[in-house]
Coordinates of C-alpha atoms and ligand atoms in Angstrom, one line a residue:
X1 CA 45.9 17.8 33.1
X2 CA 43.1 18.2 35.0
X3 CA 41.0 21.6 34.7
X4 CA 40.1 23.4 38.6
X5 CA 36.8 22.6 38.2
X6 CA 36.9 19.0 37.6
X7 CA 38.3 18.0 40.8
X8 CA 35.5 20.8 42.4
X9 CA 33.2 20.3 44.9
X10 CA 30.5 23.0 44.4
X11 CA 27.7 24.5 47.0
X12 CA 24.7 26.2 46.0
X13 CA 23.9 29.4 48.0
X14 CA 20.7 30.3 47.4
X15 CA 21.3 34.2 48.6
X16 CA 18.4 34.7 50.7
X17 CA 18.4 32.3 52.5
X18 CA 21.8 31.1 53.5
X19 CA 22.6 34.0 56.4
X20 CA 21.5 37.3 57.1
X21 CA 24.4 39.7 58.4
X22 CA 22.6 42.5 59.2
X23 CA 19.3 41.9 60.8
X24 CA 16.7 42.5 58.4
X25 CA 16.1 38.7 57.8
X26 CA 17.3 38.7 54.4
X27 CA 20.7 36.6 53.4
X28 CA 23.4 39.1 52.2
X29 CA 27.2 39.5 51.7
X30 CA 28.3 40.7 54.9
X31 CA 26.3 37.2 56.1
X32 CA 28.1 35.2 53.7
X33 CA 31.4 36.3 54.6
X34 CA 30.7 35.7 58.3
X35 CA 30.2 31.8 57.7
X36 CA 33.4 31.2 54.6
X37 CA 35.5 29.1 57.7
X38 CA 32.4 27.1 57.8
X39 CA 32.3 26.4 54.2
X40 CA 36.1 26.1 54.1
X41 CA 35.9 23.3 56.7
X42 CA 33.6 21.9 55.3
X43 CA 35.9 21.5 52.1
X44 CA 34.1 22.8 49.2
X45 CA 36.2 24.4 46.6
X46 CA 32.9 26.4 44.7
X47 CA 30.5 28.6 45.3
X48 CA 27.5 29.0 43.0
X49 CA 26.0 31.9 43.8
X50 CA 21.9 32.4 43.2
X51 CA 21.3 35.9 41.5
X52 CA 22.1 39.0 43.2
X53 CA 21.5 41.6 40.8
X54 CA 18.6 44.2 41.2
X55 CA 15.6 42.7 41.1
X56 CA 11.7 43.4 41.8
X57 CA 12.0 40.0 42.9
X58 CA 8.7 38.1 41.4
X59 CA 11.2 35.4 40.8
X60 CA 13.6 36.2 43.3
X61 CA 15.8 37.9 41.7
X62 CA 15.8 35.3 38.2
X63 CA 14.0 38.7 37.0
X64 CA 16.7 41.0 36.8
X65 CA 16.0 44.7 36.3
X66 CA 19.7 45.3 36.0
X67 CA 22.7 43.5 35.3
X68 CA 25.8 44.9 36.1
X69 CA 25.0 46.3 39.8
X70 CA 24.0 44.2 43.0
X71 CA 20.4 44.1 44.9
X72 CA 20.3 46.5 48.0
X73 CA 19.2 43.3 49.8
X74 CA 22.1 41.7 49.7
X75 CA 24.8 44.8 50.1
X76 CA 26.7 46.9 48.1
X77 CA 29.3 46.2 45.2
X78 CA 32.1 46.6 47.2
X79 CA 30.7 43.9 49.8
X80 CA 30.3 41.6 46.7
X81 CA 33.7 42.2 45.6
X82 CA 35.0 41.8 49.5
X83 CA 33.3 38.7 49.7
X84 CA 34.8 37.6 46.2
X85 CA 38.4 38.5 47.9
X86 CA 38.0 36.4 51.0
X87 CA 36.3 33.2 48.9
X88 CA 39.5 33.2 46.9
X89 CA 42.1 33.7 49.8
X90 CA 40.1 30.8 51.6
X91 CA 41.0 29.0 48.3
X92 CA 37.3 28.9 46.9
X93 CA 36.0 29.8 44.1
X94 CA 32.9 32.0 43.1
X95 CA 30.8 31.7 39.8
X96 CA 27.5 33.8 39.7
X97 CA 24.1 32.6 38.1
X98 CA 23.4 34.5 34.6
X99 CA 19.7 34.8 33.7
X100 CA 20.1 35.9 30.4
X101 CA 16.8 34.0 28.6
X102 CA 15.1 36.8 30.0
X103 CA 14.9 40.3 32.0
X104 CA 12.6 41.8 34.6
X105 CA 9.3 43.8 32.5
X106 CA 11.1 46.6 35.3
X107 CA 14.4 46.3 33.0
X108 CA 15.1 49.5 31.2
X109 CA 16.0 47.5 28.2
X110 CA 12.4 46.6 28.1
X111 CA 10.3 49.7 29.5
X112 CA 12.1 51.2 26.2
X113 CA 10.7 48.1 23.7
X114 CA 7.4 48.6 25.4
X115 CA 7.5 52.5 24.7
X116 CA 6.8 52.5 20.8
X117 CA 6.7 49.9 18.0
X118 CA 9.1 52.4 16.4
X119 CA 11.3 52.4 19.2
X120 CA 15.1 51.5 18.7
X121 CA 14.8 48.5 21.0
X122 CA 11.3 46.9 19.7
X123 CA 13.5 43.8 18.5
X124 CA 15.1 43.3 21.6
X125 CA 12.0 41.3 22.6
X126 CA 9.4 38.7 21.1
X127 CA 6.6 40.8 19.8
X128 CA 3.1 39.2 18.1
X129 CA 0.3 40.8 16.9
X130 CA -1.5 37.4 18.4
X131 CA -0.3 34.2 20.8
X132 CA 0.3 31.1 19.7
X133 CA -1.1 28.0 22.5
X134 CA 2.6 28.5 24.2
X135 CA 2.5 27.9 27.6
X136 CA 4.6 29.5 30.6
X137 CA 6.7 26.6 32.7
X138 CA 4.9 28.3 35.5
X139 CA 1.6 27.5 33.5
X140 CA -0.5 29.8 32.1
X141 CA -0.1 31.5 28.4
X142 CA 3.4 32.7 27.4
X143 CA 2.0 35.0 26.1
X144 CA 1.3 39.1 27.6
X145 CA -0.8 41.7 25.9
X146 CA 0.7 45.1 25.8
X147 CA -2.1 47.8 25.6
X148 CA 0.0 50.4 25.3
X149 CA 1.2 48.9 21.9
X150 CA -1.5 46.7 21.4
X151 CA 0.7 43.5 20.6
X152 CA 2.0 40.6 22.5
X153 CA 5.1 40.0 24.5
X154 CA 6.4 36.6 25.2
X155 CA 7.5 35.3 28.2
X156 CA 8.6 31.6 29.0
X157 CA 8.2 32.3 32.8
X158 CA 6.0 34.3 34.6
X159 CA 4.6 38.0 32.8
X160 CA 7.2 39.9 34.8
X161 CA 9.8 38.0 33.2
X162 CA 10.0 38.7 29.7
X163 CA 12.1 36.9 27.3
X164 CA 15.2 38.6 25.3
X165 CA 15.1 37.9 21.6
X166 CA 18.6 36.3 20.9
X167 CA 18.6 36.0 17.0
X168 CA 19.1 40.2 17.6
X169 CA 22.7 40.7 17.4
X170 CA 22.3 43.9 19.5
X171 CA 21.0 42.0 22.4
X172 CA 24.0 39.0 22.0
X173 CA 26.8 42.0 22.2
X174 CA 24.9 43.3 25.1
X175 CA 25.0 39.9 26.9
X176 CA 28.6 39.1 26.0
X177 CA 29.5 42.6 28.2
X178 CA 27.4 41.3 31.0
X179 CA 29.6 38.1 30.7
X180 CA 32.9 40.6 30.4
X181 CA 31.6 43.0 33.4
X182 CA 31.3 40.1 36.1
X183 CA 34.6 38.2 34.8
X184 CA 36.8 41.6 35.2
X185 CA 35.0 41.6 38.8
X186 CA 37.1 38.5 39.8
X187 CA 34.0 35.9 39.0
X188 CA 35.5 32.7 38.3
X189 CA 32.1 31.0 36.0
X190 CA 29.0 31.5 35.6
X191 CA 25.8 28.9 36.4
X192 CA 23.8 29.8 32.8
X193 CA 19.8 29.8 33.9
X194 CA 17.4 28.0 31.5
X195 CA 20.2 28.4 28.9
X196 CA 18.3 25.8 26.3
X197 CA 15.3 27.7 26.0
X198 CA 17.0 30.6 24.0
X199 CA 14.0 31.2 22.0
X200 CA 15.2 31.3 18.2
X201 CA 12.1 29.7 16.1
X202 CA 10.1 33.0 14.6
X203 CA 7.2 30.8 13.0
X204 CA 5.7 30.2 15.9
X205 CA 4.2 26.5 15.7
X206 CA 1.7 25.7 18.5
X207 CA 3.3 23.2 20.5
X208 CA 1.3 19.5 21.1
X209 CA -0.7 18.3 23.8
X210 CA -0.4 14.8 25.4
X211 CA -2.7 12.6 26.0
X212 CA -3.3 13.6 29.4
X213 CA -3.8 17.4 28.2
X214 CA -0.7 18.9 29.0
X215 CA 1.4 20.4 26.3
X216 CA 4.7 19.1 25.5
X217 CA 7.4 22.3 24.8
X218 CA 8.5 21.2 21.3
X219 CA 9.0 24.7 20.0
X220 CA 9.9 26.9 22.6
X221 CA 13.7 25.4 23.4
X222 CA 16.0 23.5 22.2
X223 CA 15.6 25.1 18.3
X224 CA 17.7 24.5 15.7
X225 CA 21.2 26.6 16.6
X226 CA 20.9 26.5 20.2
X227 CA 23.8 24.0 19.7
X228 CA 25.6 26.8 17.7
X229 CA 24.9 29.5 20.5
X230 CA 26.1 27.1 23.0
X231 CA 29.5 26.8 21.5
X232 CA 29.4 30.1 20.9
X233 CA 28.8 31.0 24.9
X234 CA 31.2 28.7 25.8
X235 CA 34.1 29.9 23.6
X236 CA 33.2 33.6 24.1
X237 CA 33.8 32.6 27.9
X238 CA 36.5 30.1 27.5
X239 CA 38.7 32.9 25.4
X240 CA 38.9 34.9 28.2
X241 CA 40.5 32.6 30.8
X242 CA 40.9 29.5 33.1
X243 CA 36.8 30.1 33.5
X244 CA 34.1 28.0 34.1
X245 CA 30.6 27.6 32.8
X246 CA 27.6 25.4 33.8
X247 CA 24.6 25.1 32.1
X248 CA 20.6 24.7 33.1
X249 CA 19.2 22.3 30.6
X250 CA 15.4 21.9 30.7
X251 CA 15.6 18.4 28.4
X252 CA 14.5 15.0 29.5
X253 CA 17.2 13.8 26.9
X254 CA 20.3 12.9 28.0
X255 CA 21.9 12.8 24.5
X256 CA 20.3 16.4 24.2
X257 CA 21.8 17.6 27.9
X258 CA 25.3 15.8 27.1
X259 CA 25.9 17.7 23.8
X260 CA 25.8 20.7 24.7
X261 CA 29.1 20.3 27.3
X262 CA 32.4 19.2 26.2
X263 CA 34.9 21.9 24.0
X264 CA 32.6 22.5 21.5
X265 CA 30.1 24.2 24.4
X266 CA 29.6 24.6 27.9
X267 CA 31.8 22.6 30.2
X268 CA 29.0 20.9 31.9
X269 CA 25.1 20.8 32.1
X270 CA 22.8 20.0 34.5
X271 CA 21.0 16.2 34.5
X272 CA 17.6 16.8 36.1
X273 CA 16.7 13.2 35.1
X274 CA 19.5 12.5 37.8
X275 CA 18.7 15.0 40.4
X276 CA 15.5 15.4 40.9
X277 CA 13.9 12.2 40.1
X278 CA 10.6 11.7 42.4
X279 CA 11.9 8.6 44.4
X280 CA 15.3 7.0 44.4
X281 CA 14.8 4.1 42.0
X282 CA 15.8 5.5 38.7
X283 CA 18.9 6.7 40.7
X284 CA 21.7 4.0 39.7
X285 CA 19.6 3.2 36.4
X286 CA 20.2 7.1 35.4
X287 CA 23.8 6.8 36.6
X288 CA 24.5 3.7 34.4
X289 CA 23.1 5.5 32.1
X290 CA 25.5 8.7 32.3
X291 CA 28.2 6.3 32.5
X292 CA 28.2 5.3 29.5
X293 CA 27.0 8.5 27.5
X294 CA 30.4 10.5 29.3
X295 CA 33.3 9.3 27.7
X296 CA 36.0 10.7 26.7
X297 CA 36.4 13.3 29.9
X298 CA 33.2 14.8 29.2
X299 CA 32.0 15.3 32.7
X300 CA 28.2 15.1 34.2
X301 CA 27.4 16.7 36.6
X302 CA 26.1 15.2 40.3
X303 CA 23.4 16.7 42.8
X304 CA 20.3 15.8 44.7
X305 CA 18.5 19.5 45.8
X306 CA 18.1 23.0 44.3
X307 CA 16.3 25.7 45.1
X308 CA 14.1 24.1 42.5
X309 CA 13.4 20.9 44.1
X310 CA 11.9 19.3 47.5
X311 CA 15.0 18.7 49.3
X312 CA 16.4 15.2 49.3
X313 CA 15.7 14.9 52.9
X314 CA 12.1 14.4 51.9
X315 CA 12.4 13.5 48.3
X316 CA 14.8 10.7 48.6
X317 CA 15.8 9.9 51.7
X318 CA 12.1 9.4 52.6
X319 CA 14.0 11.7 56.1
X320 CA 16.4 9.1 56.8
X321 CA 19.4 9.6 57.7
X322 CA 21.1 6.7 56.3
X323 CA 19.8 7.2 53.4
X324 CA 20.9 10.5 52.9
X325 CA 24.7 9.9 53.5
X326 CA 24.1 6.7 50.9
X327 CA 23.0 9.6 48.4
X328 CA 26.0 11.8 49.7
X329 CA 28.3 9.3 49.1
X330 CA 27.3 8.3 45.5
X331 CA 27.5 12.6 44.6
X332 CA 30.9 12.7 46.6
X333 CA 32.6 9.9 44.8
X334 CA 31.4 9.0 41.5
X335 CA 32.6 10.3 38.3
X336 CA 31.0 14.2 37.7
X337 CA 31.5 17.7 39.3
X338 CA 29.4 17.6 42.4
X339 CA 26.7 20.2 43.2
X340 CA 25.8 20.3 47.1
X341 CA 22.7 22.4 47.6
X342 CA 23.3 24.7 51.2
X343 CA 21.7 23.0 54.3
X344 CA 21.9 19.4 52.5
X345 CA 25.4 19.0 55.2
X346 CA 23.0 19.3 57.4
X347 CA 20.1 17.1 56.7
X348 CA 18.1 20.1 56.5
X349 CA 14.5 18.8 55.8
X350 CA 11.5 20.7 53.6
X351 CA 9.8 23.7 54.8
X352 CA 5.7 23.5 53.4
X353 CA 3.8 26.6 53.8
X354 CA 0.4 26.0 55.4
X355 CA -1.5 29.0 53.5
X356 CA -1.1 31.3 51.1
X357 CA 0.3 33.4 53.3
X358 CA 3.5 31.8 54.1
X359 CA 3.7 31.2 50.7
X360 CA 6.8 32.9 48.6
X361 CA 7.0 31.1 45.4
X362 CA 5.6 32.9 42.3
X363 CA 5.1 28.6 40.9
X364 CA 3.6 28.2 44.0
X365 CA 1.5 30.8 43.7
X366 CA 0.6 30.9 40.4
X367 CA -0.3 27.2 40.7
X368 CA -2.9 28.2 43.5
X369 CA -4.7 31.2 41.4
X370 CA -4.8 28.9 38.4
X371 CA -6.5 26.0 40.6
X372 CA -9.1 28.8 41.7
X373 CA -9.9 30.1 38.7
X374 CA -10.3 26.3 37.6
X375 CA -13.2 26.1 40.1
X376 CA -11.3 24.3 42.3
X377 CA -11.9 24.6 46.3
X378 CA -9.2 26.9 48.3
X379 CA -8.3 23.6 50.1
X380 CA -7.7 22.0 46.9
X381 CA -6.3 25.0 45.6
X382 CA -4.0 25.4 48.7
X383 CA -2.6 21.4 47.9
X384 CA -2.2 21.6 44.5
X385 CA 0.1 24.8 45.5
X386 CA 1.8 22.6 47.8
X387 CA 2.6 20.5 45.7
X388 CA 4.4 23.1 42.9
X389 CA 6.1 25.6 45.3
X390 CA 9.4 25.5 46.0
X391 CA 9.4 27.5 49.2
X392 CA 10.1 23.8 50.2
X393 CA 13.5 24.1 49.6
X394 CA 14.2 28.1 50.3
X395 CA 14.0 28.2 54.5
X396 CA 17.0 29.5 56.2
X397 CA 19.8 28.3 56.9
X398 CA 19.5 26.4 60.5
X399 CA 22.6 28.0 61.5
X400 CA 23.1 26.8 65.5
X401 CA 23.1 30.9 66.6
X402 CA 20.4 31.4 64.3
X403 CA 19.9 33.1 60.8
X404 CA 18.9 36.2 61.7
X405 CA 20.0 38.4 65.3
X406 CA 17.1 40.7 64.2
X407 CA 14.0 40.9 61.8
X408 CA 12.1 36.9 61.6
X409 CA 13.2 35.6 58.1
X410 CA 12.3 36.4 55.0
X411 CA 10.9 32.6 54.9
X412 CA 9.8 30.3 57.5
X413 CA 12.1 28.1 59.3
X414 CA 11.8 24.2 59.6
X415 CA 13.0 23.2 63.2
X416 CA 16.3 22.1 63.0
X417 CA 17.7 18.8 64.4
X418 CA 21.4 19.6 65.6
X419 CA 22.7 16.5 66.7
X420 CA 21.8 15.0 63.2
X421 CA 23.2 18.4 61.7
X422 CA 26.5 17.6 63.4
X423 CA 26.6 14.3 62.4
X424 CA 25.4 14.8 58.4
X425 CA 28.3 17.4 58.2
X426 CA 31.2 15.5 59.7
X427 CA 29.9 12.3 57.0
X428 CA 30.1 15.3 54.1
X429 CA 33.5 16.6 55.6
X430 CA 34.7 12.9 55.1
X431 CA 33.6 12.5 52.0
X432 CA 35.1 16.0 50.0
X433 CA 38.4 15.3 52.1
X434 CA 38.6 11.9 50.3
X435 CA 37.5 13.1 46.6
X436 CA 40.4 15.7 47.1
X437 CA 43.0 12.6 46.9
X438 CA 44.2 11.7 43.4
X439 CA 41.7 8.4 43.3
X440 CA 38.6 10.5 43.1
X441 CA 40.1 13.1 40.6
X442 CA 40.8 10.7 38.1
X443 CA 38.3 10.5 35.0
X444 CA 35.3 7.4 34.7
X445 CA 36.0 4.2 36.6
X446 CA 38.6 1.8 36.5
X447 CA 35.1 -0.8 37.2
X448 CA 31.9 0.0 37.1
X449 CA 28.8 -2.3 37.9
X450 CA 25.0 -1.5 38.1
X451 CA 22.7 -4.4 39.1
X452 CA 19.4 -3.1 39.8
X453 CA 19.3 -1.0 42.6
X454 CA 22.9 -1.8 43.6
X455 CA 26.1 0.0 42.9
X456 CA 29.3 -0.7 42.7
X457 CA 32.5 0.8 41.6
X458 CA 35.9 1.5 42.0
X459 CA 38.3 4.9 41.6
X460 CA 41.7 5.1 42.2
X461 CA 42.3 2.5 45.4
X462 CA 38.6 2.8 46.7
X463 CA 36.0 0.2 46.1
X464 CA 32.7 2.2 46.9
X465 CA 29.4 -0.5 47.2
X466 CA 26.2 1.5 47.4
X467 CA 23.3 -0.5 48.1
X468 CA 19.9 1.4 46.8
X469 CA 17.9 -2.2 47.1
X470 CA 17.5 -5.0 49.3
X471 CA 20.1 -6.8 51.1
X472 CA 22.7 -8.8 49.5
X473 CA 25.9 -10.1 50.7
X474 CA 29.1 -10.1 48.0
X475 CA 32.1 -12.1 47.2
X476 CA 35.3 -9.8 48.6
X477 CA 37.5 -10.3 44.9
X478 CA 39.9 -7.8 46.3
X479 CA 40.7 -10.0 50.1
X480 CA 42.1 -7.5 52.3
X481 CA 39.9 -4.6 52.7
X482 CA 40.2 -1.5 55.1
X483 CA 36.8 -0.2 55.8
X484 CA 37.2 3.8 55.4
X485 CA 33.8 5.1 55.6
X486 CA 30.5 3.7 56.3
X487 CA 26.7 4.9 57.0
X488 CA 26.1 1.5 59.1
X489 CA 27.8 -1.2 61.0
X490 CA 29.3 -3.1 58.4
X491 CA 30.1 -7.1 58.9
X492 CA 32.3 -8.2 56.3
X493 CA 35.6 -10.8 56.0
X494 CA 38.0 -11.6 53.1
X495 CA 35.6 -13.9 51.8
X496 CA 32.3 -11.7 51.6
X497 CA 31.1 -8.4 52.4
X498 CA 27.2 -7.8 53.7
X499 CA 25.7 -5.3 52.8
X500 CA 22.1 -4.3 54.0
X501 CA 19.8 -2.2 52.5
X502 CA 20.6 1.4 52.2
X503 CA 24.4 0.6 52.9
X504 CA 26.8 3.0 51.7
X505 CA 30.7 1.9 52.7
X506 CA 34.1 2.7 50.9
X507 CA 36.6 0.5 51.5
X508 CA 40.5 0.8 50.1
X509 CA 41.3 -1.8 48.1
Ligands
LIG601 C1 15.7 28.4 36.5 C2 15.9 28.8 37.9 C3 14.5 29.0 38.5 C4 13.8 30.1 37.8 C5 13.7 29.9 36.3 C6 13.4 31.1 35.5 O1 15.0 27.2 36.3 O2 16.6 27.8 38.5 O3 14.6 29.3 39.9 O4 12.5 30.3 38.3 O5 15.0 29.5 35.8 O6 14.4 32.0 35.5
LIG602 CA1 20.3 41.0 55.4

């Protein structure tokens, strides 16, 4: 028997940005509920929700001043839980993102560490009398002096984020009622941010630096009984119902990302090695690779964007739009839980913010002040930024009647190309209304084949031949084929089957 989630087709809403409902150019819940019979025609079956929780927003709300109420930005409590109603009459379901590594510095949980080195709450946090050489992911030390206490605070993102010091039992009961809170609200999972970098080492080794200079994060995640806190997330969640829980793994390693989901922890992890590679070569290599790592029915997961990531548009479909219903097919039909990030249906394309003033991103940011301070030239400064925000992937929604009927966005806009819009969605309709039928449900691959940058494999009845590299032409073992779905002209007979470059066809077998 299959769990709900396997046979899922999730959609990232990054809140926002996906539609404003009432004019102040911010994405809410009254939005959201205005567009559900798009999403339902589409045919998605999961929503993963970006945080909504008050927030001073440094991060965009992955700073979270509190956890068990909902930002003004986005509407009220009861619009959440309205919204929550009408996903799961449409027949969809809703999990939430949980940023639970760390809290906003505006988090009362904190402002009470920070009050005292007496006070009741000290432990909560990661206090040292001196840093270590651990650097923020955004760059920059990890580390925050505190005059008021004249010590250290550690934070693995930026300063307004400070981390929670999980080996304190206080803070793991307080956590498990966040969990408890949004479940009884009618949640149906939870996305787990960053969940690997739990920070549980105490000794406080200076990580090393690579030859190139840049430090490689060897202590701060993935420390001995993050395994153990895994399962322990998972079961915790697991105990109370038909839930479902993903997780954020910041590893390289795909034995290290693949061990943490299964029974013994979350159901599934992220596998950034597979979605946000730089170009599309390592694509089928990686998926080989995850073929033969997920066995029995552990699942991978399957997705080209986030609000992480240059969009796939530009990433990997170098803007082409054959080659982003070839990537659309591979997510919609191999063997994983597929995570479609809003706007992708659409072929949306990246937004790049000219100057500093159109810039959002606190990476982006950050990356810019850092270049300055490094004596490097504002132009410089300004393309090195470029390069790290991901405002890229944050504009609007390109909804036809427009994102917003008041206030410009909160972000820019990229200029939206409807006819391609119209035909990128009807491709993605075609595919989720095929992975609903039994054939795409089913576990792995009844055959699998990966030679070089081609891809071939069947599931169920459907032979799907996805063609990353140059033109070949195959020998048809299986005669008489019915073409079902194609990105090109196909030419093909009962002998062979042509298949140019960037071809992406199912047939039924
Ligand atoms: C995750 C989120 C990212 C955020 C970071 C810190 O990587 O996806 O947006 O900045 O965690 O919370
Ligand atoms: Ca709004």
């Amino acid at each position: 028997m299959l769990k709900w989630w396997q046979e899922t087709v999730f959609y990232e809403i990054y809140m926002p940005s996906f539609k404003d409902g009432n004019g102040d150019g911010i994405g809410d819940f009254k939005g959201l509920r205005e567009k559900m019979p798009y999403l339902a025609e589409l045919g998605i079956g999961g929503i993963w929700l970006t945080p909504f929780y008050p927030s001073p927003k440094v991060d965009n709300g992955y700073d979270v001043s509190d956890y068990c109420a909902v930002d003004p930005d986005y509407g009220t409590m009861a619009d959440l839980e309205a919204f929550v109603a009408e996903a799961h009459a449409y027949g969809i379901r809703v999990i939430a993102d949980m940023v639970v590594n760390h809290v906003s510095t505006e988090h009362a949980w904190f402002m009470e560490s920070r009050s005292s080195k007496a006070n009741a709450k000290r432990d909560w946090f990661v206090w040292q009398d001196a840093p270590n050489n651990w650097e923020s992911f955004f760059g920059g030390s990890a580390w925050e002096w505190d005059a008021g206490t004249q010590q250290y605070y550690y934070h693995s993102f930026a300063k307004e984020q400070v981390d929670l010091n999980w080996r304190n039992e206080e803070v793991r009961s307080e956590i498990w009622k966040v969990f408890d809170f949004w479940l009884a609200k009618g949640l149906d999972g939870f996305r787990l941010d960053v969940i690997n970098n739990l920070t549980l080492t105490r000794n406080f080794p200076d990580n090393p630096v690579d030859a190139s200079g840049e430090q490689v994060h060897v202590f701060d995640k993935d420390q001995p009984g993050m395994t153990e806190m895994m399962a322990e997330i998972g079961a915790r969640i697991r105990a109370r119902g038909d839930y479902f829980t993903v997780g954020e793994i910041s590893s390289d390693k795909l034995e290290e990302i693949e061990k943490y989901a299964g029974m013994d922890g979350l159901d599934v992890t992220f596998n950034f090695n597979f979605g946000s590679v730089p170009s599309r070569d390592e694509i089928v290599a990686e998926l080989a690779r995850m073929q033969r790592v997920y066995v029995d029915g552990r699942m991978p997961t399957l997705f080209f964007g986030s609000h992480d990531m240059s969009r796939s548009w530009n990433r990997l479909a170098d803007g082409r739009e054959d080659v982003a219903q070839l990537l659309a097919m591979l997510m919609l039909t191999a063997h994983g839980v597929p995570f479609i990030y809003f706007g992708e249906e659409l072929g949306m394309a990246d937004f790049v913010p000219e100057s500093l003033d159109e810039m959002r991103d606190v990476q982006g940011v950050y990356a810019y002040e850092q270049a300055l301070m490094a004596g490097k030239s504002e132009v410089e400064a300004l393309m090195l930024a470029q390069d790290k925000t991901r405002d890229k992937a944050r504009a609007p929604m390109t909804w036809p009647e427009g994102f917003s009927d008041g206030a410009a966005s909160w972000i820019s806009q990229v200029t939206p190309d409807f006819e391609r819009a119209r035909r990128m969605y009807r491709f993605y309709q075609a595919l989720i209304a095929l992975r609903k039928t039994a054939d795409f449900c089913e576990p792995g691959y009844r055959y699998f084949e990966a030679d070089g940058e081609f891809l071939m494999y069947i599931r169920g009845d459907y032979l799907v031949c996805l063609n990353f590299g140059e033109a070949r032409t195959i020998s048809n073992a299986w005669g008489n084929v019915t073409e079902v779905l194609a990105n090109m002209a196909l030419v093909f007979d009962s002998e062979t089957i042509v298949l140019p470059a960037n071809a992406a066809v199912i047939f039924k077998i």
